[in-house]
Short mmCIF file of C-alpha atoms and ligand atoms in Angstrom, two decimals:
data_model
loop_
_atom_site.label_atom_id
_atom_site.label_comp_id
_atom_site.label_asym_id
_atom_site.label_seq_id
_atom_site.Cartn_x
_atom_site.Cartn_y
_atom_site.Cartn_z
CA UNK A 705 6.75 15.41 -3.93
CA UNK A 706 5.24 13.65 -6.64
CA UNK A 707 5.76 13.70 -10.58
CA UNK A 708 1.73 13.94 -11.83
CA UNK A 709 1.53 17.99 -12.30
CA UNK A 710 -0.42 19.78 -15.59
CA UNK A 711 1.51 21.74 -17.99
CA UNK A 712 -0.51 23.89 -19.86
CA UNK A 713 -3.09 22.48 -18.67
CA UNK A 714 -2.54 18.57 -19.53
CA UNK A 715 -2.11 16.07 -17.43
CA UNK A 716 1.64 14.70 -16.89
CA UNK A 717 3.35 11.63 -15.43
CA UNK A 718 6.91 12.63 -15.61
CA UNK A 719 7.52 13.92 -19.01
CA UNK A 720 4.49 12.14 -20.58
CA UNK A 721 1.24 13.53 -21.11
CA UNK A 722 -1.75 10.77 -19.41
CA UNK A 723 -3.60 11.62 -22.58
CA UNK A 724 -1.58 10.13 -24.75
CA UNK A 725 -0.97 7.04 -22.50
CA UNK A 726 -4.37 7.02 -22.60
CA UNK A 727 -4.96 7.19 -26.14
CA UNK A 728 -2.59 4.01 -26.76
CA UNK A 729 -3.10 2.16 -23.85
CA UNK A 730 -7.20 2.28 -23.11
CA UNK A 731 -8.70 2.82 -20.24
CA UNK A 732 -9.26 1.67 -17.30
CA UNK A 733 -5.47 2.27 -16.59
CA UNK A 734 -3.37 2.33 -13.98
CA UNK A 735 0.00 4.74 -14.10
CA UNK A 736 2.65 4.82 -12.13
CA UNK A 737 5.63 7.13 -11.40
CA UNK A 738 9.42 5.95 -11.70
CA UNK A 739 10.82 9.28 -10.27
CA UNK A 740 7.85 9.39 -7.39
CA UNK A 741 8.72 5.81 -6.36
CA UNK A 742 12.34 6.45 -5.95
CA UNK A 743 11.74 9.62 -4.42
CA UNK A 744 9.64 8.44 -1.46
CA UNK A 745 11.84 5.60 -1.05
CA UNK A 746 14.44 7.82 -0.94
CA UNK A 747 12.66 10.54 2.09
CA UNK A 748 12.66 7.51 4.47
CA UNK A 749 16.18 6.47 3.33
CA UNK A 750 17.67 9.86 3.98
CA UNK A 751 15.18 10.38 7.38
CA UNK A 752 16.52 7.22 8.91
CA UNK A 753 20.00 7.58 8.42
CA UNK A 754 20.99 8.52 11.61
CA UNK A 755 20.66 4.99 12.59
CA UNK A 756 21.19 1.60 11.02
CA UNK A 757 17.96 0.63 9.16
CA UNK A 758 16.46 -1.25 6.67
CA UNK A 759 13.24 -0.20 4.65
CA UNK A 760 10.85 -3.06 3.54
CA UNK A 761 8.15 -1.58 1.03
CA UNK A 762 4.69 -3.59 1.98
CA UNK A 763 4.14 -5.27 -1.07
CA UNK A 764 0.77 -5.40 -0.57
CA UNK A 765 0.19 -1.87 -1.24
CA UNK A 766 1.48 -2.40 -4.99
CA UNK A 767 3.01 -5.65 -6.51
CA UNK A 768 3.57 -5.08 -9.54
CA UNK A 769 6.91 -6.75 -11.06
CA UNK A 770 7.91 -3.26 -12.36
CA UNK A 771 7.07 -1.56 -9.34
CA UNK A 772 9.19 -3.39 -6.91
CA UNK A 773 12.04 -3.65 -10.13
CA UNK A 774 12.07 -0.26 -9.03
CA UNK A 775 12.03 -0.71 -5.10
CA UNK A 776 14.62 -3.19 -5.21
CA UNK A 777 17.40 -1.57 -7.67
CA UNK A 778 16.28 1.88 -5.19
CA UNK A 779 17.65 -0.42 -2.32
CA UNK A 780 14.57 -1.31 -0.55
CA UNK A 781 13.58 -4.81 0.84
CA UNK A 782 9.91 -6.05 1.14
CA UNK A 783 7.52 -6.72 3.51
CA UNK A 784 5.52 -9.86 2.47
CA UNK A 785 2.48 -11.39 4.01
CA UNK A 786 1.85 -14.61 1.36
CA UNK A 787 4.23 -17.20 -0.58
CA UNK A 788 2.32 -15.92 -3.24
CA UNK A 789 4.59 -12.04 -2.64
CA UNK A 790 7.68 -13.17 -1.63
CA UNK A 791 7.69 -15.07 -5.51
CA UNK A 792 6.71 -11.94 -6.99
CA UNK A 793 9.22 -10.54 -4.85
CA UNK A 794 11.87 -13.34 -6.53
CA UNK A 795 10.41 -12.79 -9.99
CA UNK A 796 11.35 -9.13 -9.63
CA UNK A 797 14.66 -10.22 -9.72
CA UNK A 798 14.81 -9.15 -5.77
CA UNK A 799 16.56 -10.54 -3.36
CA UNK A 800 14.62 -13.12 -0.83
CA UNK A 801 16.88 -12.38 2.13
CA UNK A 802 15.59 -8.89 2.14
CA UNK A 803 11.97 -10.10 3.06
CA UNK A 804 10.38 -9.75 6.40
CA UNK A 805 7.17 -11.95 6.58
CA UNK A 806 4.20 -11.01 8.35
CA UNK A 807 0.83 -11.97 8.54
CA UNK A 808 -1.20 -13.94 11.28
CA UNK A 809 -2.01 -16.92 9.23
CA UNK A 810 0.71 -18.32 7.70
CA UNK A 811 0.66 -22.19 5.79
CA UNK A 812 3.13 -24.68 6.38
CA UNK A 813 3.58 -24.42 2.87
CA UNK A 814 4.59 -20.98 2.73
CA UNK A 815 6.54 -21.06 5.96
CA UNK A 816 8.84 -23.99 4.11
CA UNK A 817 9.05 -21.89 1.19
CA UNK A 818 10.41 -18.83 3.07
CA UNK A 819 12.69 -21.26 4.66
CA UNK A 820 14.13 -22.45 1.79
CA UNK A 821 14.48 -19.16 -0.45
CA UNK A 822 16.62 -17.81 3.54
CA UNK A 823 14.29 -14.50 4.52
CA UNK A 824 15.63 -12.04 6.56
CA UNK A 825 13.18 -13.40 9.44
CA UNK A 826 9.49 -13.95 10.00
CA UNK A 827 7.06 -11.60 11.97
CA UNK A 828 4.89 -14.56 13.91
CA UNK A 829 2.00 -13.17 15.83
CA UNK A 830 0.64 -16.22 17.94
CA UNK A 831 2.18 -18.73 19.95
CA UNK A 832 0.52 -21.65 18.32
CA UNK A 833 2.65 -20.01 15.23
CA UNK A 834 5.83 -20.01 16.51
CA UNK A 835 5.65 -23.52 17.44
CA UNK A 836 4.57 -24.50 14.16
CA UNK A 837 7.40 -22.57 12.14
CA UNK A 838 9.92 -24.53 14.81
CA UNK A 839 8.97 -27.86 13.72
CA UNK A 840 9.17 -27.01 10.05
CA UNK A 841 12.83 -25.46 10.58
CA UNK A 842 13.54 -28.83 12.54
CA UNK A 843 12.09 -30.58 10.03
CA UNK A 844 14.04 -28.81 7.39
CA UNK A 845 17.68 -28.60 9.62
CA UNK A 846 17.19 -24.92 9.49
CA UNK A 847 16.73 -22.20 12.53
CA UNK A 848 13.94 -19.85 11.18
CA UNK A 849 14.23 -16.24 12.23
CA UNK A 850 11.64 -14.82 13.76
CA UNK A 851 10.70 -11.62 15.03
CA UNK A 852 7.81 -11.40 17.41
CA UNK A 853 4.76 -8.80 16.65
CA UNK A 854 3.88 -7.06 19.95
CA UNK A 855 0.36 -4.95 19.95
CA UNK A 856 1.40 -1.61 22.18
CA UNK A 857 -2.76 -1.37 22.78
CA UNK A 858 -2.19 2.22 21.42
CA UNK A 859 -4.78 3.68 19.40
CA UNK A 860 -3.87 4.77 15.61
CA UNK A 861 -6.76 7.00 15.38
CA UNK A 862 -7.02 5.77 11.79
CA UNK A 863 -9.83 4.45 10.17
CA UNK A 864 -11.20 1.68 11.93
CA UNK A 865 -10.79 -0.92 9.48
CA UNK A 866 -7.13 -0.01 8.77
CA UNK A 867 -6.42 0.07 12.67
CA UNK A 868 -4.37 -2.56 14.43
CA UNK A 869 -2.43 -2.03 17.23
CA UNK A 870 -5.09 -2.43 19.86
CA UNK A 871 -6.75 -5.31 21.52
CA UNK A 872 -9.37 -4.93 19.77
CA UNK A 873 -7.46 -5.95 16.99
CA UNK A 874 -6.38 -9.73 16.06
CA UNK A 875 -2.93 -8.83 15.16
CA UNK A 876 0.38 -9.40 17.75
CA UNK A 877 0.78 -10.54 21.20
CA UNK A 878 -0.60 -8.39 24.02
CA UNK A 879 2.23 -6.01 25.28
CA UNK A 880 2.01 -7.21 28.84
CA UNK A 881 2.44 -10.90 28.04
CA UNK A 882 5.64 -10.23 25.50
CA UNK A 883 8.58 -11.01 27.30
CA UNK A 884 7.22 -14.30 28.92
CA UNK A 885 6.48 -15.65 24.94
CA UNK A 886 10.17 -14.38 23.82
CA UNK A 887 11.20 -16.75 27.12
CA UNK A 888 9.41 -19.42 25.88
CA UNK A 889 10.49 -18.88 21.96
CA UNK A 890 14.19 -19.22 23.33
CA UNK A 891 13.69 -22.54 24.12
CA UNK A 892 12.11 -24.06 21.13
CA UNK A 893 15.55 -24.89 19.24
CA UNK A 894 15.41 -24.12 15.70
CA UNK A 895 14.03 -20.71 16.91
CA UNK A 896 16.75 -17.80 16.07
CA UNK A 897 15.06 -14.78 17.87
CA UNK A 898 16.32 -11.87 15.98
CA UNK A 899 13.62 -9.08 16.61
CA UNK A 900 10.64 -7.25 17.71
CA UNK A 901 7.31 -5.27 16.00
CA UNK A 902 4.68 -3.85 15.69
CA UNK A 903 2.81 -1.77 13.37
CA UNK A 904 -0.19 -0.44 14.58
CA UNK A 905 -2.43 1.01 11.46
CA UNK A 906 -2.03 2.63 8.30
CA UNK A 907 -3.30 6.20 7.14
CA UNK A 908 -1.58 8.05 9.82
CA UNK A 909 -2.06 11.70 10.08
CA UNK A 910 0.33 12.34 12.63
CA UNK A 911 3.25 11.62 14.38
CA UNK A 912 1.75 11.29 18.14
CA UNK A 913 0.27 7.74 18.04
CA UNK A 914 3.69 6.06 16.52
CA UNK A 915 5.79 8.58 19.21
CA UNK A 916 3.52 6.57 22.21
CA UNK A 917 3.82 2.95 20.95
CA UNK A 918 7.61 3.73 20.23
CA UNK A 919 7.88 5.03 24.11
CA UNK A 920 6.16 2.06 25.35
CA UNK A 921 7.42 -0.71 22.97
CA UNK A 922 10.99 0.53 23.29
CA UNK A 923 12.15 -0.19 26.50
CA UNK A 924 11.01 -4.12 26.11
CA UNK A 925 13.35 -3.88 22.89
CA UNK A 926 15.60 -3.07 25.10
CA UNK A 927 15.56 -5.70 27.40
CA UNK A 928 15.01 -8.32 24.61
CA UNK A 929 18.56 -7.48 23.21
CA UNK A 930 19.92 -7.94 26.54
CA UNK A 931 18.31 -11.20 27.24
CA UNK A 932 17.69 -13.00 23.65
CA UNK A 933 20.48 -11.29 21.47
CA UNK A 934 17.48 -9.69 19.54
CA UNK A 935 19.32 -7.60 16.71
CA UNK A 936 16.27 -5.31 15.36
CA UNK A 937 12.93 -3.55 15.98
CA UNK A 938 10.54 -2.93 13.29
CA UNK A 939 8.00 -0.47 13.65
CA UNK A 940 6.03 -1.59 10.77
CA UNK A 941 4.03 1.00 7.80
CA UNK A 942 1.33 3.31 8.74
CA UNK A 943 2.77 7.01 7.38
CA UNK A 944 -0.15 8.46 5.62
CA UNK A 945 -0.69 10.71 2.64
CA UNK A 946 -2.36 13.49 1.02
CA UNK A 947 -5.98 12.51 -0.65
CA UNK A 948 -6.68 15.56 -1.06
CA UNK A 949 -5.54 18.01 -2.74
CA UNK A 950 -2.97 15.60 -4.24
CA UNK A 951 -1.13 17.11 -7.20
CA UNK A 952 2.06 18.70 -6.23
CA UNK A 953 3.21 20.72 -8.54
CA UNK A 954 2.53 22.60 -12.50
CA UNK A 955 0.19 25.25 -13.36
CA UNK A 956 -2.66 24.07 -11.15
CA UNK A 957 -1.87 26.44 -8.44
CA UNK A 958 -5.86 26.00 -7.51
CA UNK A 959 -5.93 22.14 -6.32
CA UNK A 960 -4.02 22.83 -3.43
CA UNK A 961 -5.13 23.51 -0.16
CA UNK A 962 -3.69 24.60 3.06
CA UNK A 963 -4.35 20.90 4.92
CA UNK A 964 -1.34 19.84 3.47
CA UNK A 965 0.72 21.60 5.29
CA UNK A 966 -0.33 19.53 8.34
CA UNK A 967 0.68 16.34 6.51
CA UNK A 968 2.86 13.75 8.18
CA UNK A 969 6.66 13.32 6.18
CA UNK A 970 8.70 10.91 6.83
CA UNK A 971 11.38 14.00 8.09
CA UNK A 972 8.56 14.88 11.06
CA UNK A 973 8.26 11.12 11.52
CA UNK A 974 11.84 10.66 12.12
CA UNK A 975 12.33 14.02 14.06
CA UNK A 976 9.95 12.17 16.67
CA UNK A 977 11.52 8.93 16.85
CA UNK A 978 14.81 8.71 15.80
CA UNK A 979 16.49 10.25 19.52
CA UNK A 980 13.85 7.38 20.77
CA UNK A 981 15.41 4.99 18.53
CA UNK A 982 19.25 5.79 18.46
CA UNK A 983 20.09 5.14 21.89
CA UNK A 984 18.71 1.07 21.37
CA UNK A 985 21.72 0.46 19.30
CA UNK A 986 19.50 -1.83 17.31
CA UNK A 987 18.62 -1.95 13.79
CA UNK A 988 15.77 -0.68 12.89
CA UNK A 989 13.15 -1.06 10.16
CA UNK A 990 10.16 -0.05 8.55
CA UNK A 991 7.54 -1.04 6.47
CA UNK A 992 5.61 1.42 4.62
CA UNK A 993 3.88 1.04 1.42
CA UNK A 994 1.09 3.42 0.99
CA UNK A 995 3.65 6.15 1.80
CA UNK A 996 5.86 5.16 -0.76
CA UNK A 997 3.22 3.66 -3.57
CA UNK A 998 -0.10 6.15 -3.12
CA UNK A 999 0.99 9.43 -4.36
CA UNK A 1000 2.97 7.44 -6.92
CA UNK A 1001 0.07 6.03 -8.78
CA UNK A 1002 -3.23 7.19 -10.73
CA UNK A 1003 -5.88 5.75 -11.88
CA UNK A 1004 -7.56 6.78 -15.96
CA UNK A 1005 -10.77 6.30 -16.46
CA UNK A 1006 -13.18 7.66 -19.44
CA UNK A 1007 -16.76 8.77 -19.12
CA UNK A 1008 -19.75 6.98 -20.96
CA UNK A 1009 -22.39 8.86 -20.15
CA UNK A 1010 -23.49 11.71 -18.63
CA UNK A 1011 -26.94 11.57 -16.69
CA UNK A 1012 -29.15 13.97 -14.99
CA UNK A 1013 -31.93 12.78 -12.95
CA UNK A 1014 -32.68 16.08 -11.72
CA UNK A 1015 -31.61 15.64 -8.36
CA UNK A 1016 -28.03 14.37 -9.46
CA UNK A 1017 -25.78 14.59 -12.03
CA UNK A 1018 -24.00 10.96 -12.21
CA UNK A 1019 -20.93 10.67 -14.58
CA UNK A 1020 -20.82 7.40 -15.17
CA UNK A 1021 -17.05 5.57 -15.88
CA UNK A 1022 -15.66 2.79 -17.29
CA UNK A 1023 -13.97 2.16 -14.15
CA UNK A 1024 -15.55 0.60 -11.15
CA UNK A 1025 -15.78 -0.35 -8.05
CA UNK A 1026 -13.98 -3.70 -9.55
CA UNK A 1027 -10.62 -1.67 -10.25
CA UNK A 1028 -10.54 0.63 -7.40
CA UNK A 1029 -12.15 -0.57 -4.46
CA UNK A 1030 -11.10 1.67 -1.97
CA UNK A 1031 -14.21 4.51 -2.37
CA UNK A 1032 -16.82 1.36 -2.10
CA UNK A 1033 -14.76 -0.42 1.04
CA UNK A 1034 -13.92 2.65 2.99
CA UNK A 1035 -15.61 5.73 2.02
CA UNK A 1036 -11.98 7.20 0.85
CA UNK A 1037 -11.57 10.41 -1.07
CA UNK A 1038 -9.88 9.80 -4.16
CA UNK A 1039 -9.24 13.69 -5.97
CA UNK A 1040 -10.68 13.50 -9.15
CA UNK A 1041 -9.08 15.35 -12.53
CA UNK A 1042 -9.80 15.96 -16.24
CA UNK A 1043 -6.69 15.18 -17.77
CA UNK A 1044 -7.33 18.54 -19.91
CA UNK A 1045 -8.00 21.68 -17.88
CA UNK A 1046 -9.72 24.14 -19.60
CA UNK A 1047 -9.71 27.67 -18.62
CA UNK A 1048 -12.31 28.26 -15.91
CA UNK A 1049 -12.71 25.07 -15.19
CA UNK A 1050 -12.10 26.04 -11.26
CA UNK A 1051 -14.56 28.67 -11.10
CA UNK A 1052 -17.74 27.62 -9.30
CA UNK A 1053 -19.86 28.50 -12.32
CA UNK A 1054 -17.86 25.76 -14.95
CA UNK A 1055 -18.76 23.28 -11.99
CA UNK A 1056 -21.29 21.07 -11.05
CA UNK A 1057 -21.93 18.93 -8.25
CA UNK A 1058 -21.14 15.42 -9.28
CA UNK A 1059 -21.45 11.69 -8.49
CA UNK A 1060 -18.64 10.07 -10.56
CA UNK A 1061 -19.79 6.08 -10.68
CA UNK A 1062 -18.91 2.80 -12.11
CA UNK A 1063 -21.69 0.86 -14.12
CA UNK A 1064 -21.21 -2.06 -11.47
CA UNK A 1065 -24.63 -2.81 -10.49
CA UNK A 1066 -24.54 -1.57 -6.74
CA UNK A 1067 -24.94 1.41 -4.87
CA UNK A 1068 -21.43 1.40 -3.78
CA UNK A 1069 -20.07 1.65 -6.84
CA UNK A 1070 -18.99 5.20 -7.29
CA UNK A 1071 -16.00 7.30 -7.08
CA UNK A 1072 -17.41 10.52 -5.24
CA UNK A 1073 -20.61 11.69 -4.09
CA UNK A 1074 -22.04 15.44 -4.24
CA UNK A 1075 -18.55 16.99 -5.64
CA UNK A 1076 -18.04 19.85 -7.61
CA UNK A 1077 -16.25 19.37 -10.69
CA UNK A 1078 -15.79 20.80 -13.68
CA UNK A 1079 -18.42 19.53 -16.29
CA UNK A 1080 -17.32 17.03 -18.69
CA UNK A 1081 -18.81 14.77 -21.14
CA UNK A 1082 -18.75 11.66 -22.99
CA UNK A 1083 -15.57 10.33 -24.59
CA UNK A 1084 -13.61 12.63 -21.41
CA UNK A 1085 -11.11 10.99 -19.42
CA UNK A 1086 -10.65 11.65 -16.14
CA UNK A 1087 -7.82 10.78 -13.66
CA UNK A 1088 -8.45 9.33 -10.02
CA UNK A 1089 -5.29 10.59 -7.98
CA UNK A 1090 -3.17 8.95 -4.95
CA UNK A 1091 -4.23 5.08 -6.50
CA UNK A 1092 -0.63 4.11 -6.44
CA UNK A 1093 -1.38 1.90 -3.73
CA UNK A 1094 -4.07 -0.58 -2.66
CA UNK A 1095 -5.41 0.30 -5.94
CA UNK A 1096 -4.72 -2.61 -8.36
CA UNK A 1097 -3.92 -4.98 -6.02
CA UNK A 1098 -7.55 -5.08 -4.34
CA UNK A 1099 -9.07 -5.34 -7.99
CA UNK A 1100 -11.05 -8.20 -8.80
CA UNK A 1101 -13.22 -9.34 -11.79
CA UNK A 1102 -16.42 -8.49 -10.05
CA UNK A 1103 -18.73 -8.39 -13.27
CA UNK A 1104 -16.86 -10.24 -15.57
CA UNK A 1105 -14.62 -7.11 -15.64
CA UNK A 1106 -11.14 -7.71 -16.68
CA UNK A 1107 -7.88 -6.12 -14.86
CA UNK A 1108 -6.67 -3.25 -16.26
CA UNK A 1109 -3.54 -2.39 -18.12
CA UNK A 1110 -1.03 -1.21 -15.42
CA UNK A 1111 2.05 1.29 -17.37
CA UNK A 1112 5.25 2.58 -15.87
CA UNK A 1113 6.80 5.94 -16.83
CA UNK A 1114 10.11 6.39 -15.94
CA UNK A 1115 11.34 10.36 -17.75
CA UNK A 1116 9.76 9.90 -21.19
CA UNK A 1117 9.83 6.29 -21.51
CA UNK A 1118 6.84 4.15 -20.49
CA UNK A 1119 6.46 0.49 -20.64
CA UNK A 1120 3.40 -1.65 -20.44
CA UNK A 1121 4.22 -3.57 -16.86
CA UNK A 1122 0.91 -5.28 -16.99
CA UNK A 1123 -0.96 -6.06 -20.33
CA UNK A 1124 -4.70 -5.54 -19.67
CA UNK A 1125 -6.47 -8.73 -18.50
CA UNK A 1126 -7.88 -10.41 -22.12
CA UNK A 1127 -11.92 -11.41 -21.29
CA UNK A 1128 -11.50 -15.12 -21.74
CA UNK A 1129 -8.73 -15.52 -19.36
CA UNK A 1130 -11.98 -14.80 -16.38
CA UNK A 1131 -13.20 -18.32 -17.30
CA UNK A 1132 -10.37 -20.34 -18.73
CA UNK A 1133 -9.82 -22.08 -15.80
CA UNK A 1134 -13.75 -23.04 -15.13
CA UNK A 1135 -15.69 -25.58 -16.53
CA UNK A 1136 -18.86 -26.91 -16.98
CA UNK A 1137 -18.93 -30.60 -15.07
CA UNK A 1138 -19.76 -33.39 -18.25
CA UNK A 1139 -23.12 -34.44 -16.29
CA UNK A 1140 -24.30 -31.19 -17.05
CA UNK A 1141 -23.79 -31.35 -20.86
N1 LLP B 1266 3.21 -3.71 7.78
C1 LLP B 1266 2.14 -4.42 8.14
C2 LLP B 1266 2.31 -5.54 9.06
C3 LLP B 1266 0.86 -4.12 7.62
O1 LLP B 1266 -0.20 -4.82 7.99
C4 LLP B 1266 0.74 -3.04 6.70
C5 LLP B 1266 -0.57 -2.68 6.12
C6 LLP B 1266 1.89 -2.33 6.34
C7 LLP B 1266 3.10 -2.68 6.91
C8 LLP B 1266 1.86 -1.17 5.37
O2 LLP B 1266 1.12 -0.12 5.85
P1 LLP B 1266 1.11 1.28 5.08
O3 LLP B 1266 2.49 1.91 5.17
O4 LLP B 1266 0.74 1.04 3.69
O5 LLP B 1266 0.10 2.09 5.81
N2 LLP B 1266 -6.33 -1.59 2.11
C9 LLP B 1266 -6.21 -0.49 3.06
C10 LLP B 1266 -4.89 -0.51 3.80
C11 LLP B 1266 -4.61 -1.81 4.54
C12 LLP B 1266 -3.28 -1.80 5.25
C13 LLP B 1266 -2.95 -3.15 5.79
N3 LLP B 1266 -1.67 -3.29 6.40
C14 LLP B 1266 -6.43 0.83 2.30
O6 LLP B 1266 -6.70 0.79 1.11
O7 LLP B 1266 -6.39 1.89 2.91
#
């Protein structure tokens, strides 16, 4: 469930019309849901409480301040992968010893820094890793805890460059060598083993491939609480969403379609491994973020032009590839709206096949290719759906573009959580060398 629906035919977040956002705010802009946050926090909350768990939104998929504000005061704790998150994660006002730290290349900077702010425990994914973040605790008269990420070889059948838990992949340690590295992590001294995971893509459709790594992975839990006193298992993000077809609810009976029905919740998710889980006695955790953030977020953009070449009718946007990425890196499908419907607009003769694009100057720049949508024209706005997460936070200034605004809308109040990039911040901190002037 998500709170982006038309009523009478415009456009709401909550009980806000996008328009008008739109109108004071500019465009490009991002919006994001209060109520649609909580809420999909809350679905894992209430699917995993049959057991002791923890839920650690991936701050990657969305890191805005305001965002994980929201997160944090909803209970959830963060997955981080940089220094640079967990002090967004502290500037939040969160709280550090809720963080679980992942990543495969961590600095001995940001290892010490994690040390000192006391996270719940870091995921280390090499050897070479774990010996480093020992001599740092030593260093610092600290034990560091660590959970080790183990790659089940199972296949995600994601996309393949959101897939991760097979060999082919760089992240974890091979399942069959696991055990012997936990032996050898017990003896390096300021070493406090306290879990095990893996997380083995993101996008999932289905329940099947987390159900087989769980089955596998599991039983070596198992045995690691037995032997090293290992307290949790993490079974990382991955729970995928809607694209299509996105808006939930409101008048728009017409955007829905029956391949949601098929979609993966985090009540089928748990139905398939919580009797796995329960009988491990250990905590577990999770770390999703594009379930919680994606539905959760839109993207406003307004058309410049429209332009007929004969063969194509390109609407071309004022945003680009530069704000949303996703389209250009993956060939996603992003559902495109007006945020005013007119009447008709769904019948096939108010449509026409359309290539919405950014003016970024590169074929990849474009939104969607070939769809039909109703016709609209310069000075329109239109809304990208499900950009909630890995939207903003893969933007860059490609172009000399700035960032765009980001706004949160909690009921009818909305706040500005990110004031729109201003131009000359792009080259403030360049400079031309004086043996050039
Ligand atoms: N935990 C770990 C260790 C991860 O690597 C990730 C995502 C997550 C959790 C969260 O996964 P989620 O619940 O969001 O699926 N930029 C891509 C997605 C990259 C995901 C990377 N890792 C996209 O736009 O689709």
């Amino acid at each position: 469930m998500h709170d982006f629906c038309f009523k009478r035919g415009k456009l709401y977040c909550e009980n806000i019309s996008v328009a008008s956002l739109a109108k004071k705010h500019g465009s490009p802009l991002y919006i994001y849901s209060h109520a649609t946050l909580t809420k999909n926090f809350r679905q894992f909350d209430d699917a995993l409480s049959p057991l002791d768990h923890s839920i650690h939104f991936a701050v990657k998929a969305n890191s805005n301040l305001g965002v994980l504000r929201t997160l944090a005061n909803a209970g959830s704790g963060f997955d981080i992968v940089s220094g640079g998150e967990l002090q967004r994660v502290i500037a939040a006002g969160a709280n550090p010893s809720k963080c679980v730290f992942a990543g495969v290349g961590k600095t001995e900077k940001e290892i010490e820094l994690a040390l000192k702010k006391g996270i719940y425990a870091f995921t280390t994914e090499s050897e070479p890793e774990m010996v480093r973040i020992n001599k740092i605790a030593r260093r610092l008269k600290k034990k560091a805890p660590i959970a080790i990420r183990v790659n089940p070889n199972v296949d995600a059948k994601t996309h393949a460059k959101i897939t991760t838990g097979t060999y082919e992949n760089k992240f974890g340690i091979v399942f069959e060598e696991i055990e012997g590295v936990y032996k050898r992590a017990a003896k390096l001294k300021n070493l406090h083993l306290r879990g095990v995971q893996m997380h083995i893509g993101s996008q999932l459709t289905e329940a099947g491939p987390f159900e087989k790594a769980v089955r596998k992975v599991a039983p070596v839990a198992k045995r690691l609480a037995e032997k090293h006193g290992i307290e949790f298992f993490s079974l990382g993000g991955g729970v995928g969403i809607t694209y299509e077809s996105a808006l939930e609810s409101g008048d728009a009976k017409w955007w829905r379609s029956p391949k949601r029905r098929n979609l993966l919740t985090p009540a089928k998710y748990a139905a398939k491994l919580v009797p796995l889980l329960k009988p491990l006695g250990l905590r577990i955790l999770i770390e999703p973020g594009r379930f919680i953030a994606g539905n959760a977020g839109i993207l406003v953009t307004q058309v410049e032009h429209v332009k007929q070449t004969g063969v194509k009718n390109f609407v071309i946007v004022d945003a680009a590839m530069n704000d949303l990425a996703r389209p250009a890196l993956y060939d996603s499908y992003h559902e495109i709206v007006p945020l005013t419907q007119k009447s008709g607009d769904h019948l096939k003769k108010n449509q026409i096949s359309s290539d919405v694009v950014g003016p970024i100057c590169e074929s990849s720049d474009y939104f969607c290719k070939n769809r039909m949508l109703a016709k609209v024209g310069e000075g329109d706005h239109l809304a990208l759906l499900s950009a909630g997460a890995y939207g903003f936070v893969m933007a860059s200034n490609y172009n000399t573009r700035a960032f765009p605004a980001e706004v949160l809308v909690k009921g009818s109040q909305a706040e500005v959580v990110r004031k729109r990039q201003p131009l000359r911040h792009l080259w403030a901190s360049e400079s031309v060398p004086k043996w050039l002037k």
